[in-house]
Coordinates of N, CA and C and ligand atoms in Angstrom, one line a residue:
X1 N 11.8 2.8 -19.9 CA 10.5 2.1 -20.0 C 9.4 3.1 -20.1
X2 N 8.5 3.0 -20.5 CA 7.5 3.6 -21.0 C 6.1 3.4 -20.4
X3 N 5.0 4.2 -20.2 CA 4.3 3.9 -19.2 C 3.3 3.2 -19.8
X4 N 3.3 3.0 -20.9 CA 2.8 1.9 -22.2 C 3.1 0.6 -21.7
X5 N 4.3 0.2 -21.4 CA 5.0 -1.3 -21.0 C 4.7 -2.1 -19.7
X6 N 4.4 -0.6 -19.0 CA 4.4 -0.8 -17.5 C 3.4 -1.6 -17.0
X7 N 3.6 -2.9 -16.4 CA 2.1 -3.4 -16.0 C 2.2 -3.9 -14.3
X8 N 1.3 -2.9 -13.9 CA 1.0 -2.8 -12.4 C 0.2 -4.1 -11.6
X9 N 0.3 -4.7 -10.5 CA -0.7 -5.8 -10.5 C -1.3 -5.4 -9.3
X10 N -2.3 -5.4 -8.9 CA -3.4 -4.9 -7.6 C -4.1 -6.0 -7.5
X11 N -3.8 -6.6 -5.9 CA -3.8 -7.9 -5.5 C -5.9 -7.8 -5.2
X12 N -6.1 -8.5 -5.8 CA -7.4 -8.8 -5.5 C -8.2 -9.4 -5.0
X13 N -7.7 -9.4 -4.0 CA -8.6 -11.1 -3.3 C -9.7 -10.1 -2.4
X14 N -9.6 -9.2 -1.7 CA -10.1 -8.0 -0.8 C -9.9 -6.8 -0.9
X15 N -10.8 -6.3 -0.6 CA -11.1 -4.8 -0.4 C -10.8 -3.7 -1.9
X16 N -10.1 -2.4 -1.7 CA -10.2 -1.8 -2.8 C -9.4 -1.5 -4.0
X17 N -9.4 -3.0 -4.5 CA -8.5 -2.9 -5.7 C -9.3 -2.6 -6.6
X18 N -10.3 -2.0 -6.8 CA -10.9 -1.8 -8.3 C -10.4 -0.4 -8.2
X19 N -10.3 0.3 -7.2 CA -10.3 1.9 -7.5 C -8.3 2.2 -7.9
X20 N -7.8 1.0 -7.1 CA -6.3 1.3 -7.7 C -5.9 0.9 -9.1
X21 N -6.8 0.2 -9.9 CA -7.4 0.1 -10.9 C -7.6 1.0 -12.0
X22 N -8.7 1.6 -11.7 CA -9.5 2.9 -12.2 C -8.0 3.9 -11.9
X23 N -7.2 4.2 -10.9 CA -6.5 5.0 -11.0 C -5.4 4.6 -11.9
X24 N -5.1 3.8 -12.1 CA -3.9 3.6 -12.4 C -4.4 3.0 -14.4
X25 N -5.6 3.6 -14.7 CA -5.7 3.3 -16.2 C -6.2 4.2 -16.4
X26 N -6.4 5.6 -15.4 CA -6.2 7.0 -15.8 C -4.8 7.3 -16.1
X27 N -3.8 7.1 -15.2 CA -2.2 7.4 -15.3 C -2.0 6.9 -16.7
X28 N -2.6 5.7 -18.0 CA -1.9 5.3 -18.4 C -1.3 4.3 -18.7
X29 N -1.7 3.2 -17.2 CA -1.1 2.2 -16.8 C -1.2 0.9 -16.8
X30 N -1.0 0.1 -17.3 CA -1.7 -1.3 -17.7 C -1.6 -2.0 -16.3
X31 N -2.7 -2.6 -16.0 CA -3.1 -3.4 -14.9 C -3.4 -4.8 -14.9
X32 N -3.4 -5.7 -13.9 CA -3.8 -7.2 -13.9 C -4.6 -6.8 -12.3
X33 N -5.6 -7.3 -12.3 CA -6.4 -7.6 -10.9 C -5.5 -9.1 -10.4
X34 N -4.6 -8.7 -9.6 CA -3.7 -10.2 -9.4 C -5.2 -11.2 -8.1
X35 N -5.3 -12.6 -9.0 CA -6.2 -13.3 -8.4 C -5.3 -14.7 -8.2
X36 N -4.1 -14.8 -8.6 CA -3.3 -16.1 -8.3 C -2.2 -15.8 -7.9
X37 N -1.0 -16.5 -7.2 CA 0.2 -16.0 -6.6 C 0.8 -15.4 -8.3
X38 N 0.8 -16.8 -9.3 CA 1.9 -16.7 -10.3 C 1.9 -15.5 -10.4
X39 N 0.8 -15.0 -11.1 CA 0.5 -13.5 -11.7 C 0.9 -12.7 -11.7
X40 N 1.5 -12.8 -10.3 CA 2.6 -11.4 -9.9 C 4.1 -11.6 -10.7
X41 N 4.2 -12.4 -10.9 CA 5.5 -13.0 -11.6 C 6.0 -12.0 -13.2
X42 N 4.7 -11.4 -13.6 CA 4.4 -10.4 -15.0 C 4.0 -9.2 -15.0
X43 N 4.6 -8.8 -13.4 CA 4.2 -7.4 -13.3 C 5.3 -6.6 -13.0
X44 N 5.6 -5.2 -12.9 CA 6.8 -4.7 -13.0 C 6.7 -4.1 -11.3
X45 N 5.4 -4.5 -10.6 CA 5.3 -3.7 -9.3 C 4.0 -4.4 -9.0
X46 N 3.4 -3.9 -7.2 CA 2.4 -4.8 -7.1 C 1.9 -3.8 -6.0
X47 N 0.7 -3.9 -6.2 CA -0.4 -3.3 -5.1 C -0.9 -3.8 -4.0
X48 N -0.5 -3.5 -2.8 CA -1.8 -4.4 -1.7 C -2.3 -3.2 -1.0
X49 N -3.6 -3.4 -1.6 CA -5.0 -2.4 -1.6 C -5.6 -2.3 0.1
X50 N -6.5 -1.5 0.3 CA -6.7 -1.2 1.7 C -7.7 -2.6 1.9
X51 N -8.5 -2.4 2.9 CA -9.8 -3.8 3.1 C -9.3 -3.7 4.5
X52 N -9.3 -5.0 4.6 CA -9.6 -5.6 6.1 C -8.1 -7.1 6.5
X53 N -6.7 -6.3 7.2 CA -5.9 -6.9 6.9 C -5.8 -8.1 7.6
X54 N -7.0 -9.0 8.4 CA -7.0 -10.2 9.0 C -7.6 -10.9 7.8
X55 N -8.4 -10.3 7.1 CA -9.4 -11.4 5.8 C -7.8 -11.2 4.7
X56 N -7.8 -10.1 4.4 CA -6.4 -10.4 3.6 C -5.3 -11.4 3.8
X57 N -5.0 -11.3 5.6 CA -3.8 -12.2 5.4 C -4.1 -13.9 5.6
X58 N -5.2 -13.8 6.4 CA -5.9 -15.6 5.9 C -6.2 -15.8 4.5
X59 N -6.3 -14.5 3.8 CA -6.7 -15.6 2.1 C -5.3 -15.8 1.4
X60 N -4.0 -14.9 2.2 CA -2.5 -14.8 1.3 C -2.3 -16.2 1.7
X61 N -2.6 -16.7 2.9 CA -2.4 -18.2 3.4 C -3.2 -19.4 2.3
X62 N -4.5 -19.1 2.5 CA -5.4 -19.9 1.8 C -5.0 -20.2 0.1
X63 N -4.8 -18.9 -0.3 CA -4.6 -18.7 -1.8 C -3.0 -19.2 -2.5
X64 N -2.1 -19.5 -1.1 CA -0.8 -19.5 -1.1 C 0.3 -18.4 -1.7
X65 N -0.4 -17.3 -1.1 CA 0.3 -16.2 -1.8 C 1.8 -15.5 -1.2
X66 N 2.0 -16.0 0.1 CA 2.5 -15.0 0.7 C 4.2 -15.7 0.7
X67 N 4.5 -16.8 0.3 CA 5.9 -16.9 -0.4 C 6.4 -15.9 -1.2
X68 N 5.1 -15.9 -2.1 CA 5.6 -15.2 -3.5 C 5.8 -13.9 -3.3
X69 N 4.8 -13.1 -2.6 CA 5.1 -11.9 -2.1 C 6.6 -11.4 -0.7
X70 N 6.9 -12.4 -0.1 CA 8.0 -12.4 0.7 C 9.7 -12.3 -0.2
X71 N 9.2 -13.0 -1.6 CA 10.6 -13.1 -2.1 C 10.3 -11.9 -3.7
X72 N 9.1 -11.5 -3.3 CA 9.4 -10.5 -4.6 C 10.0 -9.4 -4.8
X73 N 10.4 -9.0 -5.7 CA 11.8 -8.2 -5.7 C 11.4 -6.7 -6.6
X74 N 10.1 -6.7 -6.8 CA 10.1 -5.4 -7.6 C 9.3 -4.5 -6.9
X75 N 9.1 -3.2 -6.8 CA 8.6 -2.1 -6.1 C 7.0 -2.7 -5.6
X76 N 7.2 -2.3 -4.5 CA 5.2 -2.9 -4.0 C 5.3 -1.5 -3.1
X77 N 3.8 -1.2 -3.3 CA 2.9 0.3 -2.7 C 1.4 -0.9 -2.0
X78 N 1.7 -0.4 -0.6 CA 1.0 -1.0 0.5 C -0.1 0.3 0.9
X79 N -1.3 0.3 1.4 CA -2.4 1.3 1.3 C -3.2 0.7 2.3
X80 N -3.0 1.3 3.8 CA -3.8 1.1 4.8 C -3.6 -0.9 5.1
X81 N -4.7 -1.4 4.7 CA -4.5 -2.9 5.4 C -3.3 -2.9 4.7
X82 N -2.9 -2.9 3.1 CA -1.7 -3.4 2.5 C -0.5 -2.6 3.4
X83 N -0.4 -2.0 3.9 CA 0.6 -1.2 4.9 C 0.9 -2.2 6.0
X84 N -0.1 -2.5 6.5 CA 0.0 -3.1 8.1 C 0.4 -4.6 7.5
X85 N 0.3 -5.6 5.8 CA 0.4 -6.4 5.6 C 2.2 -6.7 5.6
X86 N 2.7 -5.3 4.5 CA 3.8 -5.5 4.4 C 4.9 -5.3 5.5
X87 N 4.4 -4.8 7.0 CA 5.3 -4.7 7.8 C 5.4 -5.3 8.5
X88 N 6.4 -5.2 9.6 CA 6.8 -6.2 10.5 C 6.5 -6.9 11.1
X89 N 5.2 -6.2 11.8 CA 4.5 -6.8 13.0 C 3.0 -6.4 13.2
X90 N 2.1 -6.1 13.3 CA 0.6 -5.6 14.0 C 0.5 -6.2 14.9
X91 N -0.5 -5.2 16.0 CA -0.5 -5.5 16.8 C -2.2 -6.6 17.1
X92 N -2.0 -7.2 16.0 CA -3.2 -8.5 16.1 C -2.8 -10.0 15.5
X93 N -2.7 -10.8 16.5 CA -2.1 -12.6 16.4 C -2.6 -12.9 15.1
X94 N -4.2 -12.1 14.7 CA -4.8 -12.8 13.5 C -3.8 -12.2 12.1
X95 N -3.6 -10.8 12.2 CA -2.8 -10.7 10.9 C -1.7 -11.1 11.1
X96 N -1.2 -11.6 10.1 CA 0.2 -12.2 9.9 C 1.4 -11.9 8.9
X97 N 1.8 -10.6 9.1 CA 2.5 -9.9 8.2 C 3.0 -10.7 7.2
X98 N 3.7 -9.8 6.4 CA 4.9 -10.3 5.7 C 6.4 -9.8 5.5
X99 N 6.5 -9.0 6.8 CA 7.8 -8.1 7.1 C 8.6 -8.2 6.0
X100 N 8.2 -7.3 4.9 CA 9.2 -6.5 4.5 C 9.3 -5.0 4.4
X101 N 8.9 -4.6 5.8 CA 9.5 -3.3 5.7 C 9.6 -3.1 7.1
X102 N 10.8 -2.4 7.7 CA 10.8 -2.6 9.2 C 10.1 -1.7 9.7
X103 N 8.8 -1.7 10.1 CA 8.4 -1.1 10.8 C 7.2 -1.8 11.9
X104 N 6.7 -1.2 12.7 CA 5.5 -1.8 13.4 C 4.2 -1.3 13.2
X105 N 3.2 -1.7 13.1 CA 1.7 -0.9 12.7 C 0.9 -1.5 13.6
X106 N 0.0 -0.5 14.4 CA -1.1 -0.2 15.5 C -2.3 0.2 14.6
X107 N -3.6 -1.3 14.4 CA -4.1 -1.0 13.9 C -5.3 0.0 14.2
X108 N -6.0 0.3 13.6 CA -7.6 1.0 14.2 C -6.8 2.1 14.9
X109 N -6.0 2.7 14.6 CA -5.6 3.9 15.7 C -5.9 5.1 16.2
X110 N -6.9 5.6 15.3 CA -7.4 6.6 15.4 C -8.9 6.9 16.4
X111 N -9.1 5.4 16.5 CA -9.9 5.3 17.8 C -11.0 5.2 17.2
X112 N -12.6 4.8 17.5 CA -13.8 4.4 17.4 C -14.8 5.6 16.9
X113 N -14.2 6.8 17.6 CA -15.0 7.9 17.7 C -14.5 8.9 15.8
X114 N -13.4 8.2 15.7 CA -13.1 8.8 14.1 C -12.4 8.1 13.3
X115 N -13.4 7.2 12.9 CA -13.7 5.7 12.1 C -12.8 6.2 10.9
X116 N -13.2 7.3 10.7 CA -13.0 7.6 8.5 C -12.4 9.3 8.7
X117 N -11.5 9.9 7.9 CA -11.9 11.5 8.6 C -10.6 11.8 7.2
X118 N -11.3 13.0 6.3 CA -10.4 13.2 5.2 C -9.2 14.3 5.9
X119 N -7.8 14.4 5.8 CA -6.9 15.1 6.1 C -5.6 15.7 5.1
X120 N -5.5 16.9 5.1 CA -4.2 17.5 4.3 C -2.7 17.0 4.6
X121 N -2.4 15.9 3.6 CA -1.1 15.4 4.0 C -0.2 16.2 3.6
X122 N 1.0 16.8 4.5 CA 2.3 17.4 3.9 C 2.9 16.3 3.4
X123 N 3.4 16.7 2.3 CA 4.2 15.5 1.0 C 5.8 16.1 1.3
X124 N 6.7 15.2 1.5 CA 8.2 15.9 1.3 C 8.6 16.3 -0.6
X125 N 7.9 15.7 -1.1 CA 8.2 15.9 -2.6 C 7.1 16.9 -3.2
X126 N 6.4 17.7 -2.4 CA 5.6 18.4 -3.4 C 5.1 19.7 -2.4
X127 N 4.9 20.7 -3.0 CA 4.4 21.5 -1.9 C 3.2 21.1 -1.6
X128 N 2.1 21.1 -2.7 CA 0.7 21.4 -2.4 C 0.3 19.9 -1.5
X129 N -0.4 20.3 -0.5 CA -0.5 19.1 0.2 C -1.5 18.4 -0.2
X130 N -1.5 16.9 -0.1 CA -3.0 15.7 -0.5 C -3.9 15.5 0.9
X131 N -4.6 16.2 0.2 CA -6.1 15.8 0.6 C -6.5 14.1 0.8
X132 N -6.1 13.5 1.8 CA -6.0 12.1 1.6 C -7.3 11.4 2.5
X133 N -7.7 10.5 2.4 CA -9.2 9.3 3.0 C -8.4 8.4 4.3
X134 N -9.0 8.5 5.2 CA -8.3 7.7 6.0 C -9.7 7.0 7.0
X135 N -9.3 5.6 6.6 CA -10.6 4.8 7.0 C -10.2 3.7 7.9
X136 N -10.7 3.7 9.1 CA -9.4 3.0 10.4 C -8.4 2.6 10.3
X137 N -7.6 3.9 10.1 CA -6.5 3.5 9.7 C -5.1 3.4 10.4
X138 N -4.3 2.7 10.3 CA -3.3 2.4 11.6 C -2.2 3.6 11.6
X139 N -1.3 3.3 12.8 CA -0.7 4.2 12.5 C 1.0 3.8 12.5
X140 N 1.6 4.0 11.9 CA 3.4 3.5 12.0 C 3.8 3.9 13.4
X141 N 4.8 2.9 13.7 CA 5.6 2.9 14.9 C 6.9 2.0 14.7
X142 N 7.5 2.3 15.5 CA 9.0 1.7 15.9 C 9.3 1.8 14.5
X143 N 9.7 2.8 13.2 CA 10.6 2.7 12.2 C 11.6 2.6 12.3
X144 N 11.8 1.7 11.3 CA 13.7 1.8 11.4 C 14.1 2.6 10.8
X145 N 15.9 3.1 10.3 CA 16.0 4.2 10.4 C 16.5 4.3 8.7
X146 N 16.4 3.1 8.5 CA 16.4 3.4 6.6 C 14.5 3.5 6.2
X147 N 14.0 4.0 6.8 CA 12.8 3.8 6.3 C 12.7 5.6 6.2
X148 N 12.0 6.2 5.6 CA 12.0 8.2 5.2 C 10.4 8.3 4.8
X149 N 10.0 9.1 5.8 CA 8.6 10.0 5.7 C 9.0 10.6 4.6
X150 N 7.8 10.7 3.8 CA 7.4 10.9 2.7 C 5.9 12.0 3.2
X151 N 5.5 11.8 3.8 CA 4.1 12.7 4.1 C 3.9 12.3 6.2
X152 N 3.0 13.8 6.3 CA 2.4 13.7 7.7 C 1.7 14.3 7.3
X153 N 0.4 14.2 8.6 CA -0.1 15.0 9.4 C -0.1 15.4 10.7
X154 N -0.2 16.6 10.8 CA 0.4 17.2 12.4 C 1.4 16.1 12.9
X155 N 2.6 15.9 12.3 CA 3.9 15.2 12.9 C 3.8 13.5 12.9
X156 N 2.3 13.1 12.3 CA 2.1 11.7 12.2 C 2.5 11.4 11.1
X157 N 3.7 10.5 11.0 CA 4.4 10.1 9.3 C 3.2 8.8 8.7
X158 N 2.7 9.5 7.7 CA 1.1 8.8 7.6 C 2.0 8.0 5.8
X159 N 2.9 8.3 5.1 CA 3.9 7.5 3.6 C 4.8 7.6 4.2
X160 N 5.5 6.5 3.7 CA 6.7 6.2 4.0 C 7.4 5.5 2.7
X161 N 8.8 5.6 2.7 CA 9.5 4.7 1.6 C 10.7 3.9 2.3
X162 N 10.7 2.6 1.8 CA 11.7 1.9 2.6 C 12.2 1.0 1.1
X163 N 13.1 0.9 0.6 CA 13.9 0.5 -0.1 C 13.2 1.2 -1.8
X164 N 12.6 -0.4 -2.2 CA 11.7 0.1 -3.3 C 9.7 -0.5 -2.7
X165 N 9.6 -0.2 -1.5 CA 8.4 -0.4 -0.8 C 8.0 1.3 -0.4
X166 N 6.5 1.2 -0.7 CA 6.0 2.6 -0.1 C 4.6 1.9 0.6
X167 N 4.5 2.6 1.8 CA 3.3 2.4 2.4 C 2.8 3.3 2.7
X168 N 1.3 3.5 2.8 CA 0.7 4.7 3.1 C -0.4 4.2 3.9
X169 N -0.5 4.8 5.2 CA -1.9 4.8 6.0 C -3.3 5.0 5.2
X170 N -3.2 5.8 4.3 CA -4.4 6.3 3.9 C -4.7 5.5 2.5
X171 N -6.1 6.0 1.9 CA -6.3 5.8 0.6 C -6.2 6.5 -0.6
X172 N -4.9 6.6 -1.1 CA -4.8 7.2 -2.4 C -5.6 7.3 -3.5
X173 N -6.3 6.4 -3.7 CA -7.1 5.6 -4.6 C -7.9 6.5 -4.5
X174 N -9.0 6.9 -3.3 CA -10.4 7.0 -3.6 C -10.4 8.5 -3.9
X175 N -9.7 9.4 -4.1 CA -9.6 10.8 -4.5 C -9.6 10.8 -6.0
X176 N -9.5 11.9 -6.0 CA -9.1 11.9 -7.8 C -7.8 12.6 -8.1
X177 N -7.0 12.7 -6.9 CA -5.3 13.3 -7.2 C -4.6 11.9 -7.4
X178 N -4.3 11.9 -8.1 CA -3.2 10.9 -8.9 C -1.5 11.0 -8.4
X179 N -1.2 12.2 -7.4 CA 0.4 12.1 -7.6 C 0.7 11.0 -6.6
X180 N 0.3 10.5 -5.2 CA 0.9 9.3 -4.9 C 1.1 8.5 -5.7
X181 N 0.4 7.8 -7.0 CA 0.2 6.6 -7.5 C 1.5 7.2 -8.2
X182 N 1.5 8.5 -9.1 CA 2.4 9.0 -9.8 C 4.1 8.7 -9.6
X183 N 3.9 8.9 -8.4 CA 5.1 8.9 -7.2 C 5.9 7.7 -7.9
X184 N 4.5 7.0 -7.0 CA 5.4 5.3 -7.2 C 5.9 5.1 -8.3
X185 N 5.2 5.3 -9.2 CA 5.0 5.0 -11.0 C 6.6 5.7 -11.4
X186 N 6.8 6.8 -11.2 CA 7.7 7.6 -11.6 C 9.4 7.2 -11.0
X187 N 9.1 6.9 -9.5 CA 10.4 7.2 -8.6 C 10.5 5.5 -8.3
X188 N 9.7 4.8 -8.4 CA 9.9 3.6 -8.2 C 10.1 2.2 -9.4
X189 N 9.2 2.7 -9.9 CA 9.3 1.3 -11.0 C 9.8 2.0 -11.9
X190 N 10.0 3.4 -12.5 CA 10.7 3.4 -13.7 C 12.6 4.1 -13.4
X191 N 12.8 2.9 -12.8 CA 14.5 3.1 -12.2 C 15.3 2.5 -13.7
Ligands
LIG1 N1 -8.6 -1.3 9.9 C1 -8.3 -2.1 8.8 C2 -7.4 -3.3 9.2 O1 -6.9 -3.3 10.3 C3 -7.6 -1.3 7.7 C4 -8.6 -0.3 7.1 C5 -8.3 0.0 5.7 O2 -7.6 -0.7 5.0 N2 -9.0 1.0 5.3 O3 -7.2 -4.1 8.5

């Protein structure tokens, strides 16, 4: 497949899907701003963007999205709220995951007093480390044991990969290094 063919979909109902957007039509990459469940149905992979994962998961309800994302079968990259969306549990009644990836996510973790704070992620696939955005961002817990750090900070597994799902605490997007997105692009969807 060719990165011509490839068409990415970045769920857009909330928060920052324009910039995984913008990144991903530097890579190359043909995109859909996904605004209806079907949509996803024509994409070879799917994005849930960072925002605010209680407005996210009442609109997957309202918009009736979250069947279709439960039973979809092609590589999905999760980014802060899309992290805490695709996993098992948060620790808030109002979000209502979509457990497909076993893990647990504790939102706002980094506490009040350091809302936003850019940090050098160690990458297992790369030496130079990413410079990555992290904007109350949760933090993984209880992994299960097919799930493989992909990056930390000081010992905090901030990417993860769990089948053909990657989630990342942080924002890939808002930098201008492209190898997360690359990652996915390369090790995920072109199997
Ligand atoms: N704190 C937000 C939430 O819990 C996530 C923040 C983000 O996506 N940058 O939904």
């Amino acid at each position: 497949m060719s990165l011509k063919t490839i068409t990415i979909g970045v769920l857009g109902l909330q928060g920052s899907f324009a910039r995984h957007i913008a990144m991903l039509d530097k890579l190359g990459v043909q995109t859909i701003q996904i605004r209806y469940p079907e949509e996803i149905d024509n994409c070879d992979g799917l994005i849930l963007p960072g925002g605010e994962s209680t407005t996210i998961s009442k609109l997957l309800d309202e918009m009736k999205f979250r069947d279709r994302i439960q039973k979809y079968n092609h590589p999905m990259f999760g980014t802060c709220a899309g992290a805490i969306l695709l996993s098992n549990n948060s620790d808030n009644p109002h979000v209502k995951t979509l457990n497909r990836v076993p893990i647990n996510t504790k939102r706002n973790a980094y506490g009040r007093q350091v809302e936003s704070f850019i940090a050098p992620v160690e990458l297992s696939f790369d030496k130079k480390p990413f410079n990555a955005v992290f904007i109350r961002a949760p933090k993984l817990r209880q992994l299960g044991k097919e799930v493989t750090a992909l990056g930390t900070i000081n010992g905090e597994i901030v990417l993860v990969q769990y089948e053909n799902i990657l989630l990342s605490t942080f924002h890939p997007e808002l930098t201008d290094d492209q190898r997360i997105h690359s990652y996915f692009i390369k090790q995920l969807i072109r199997k």
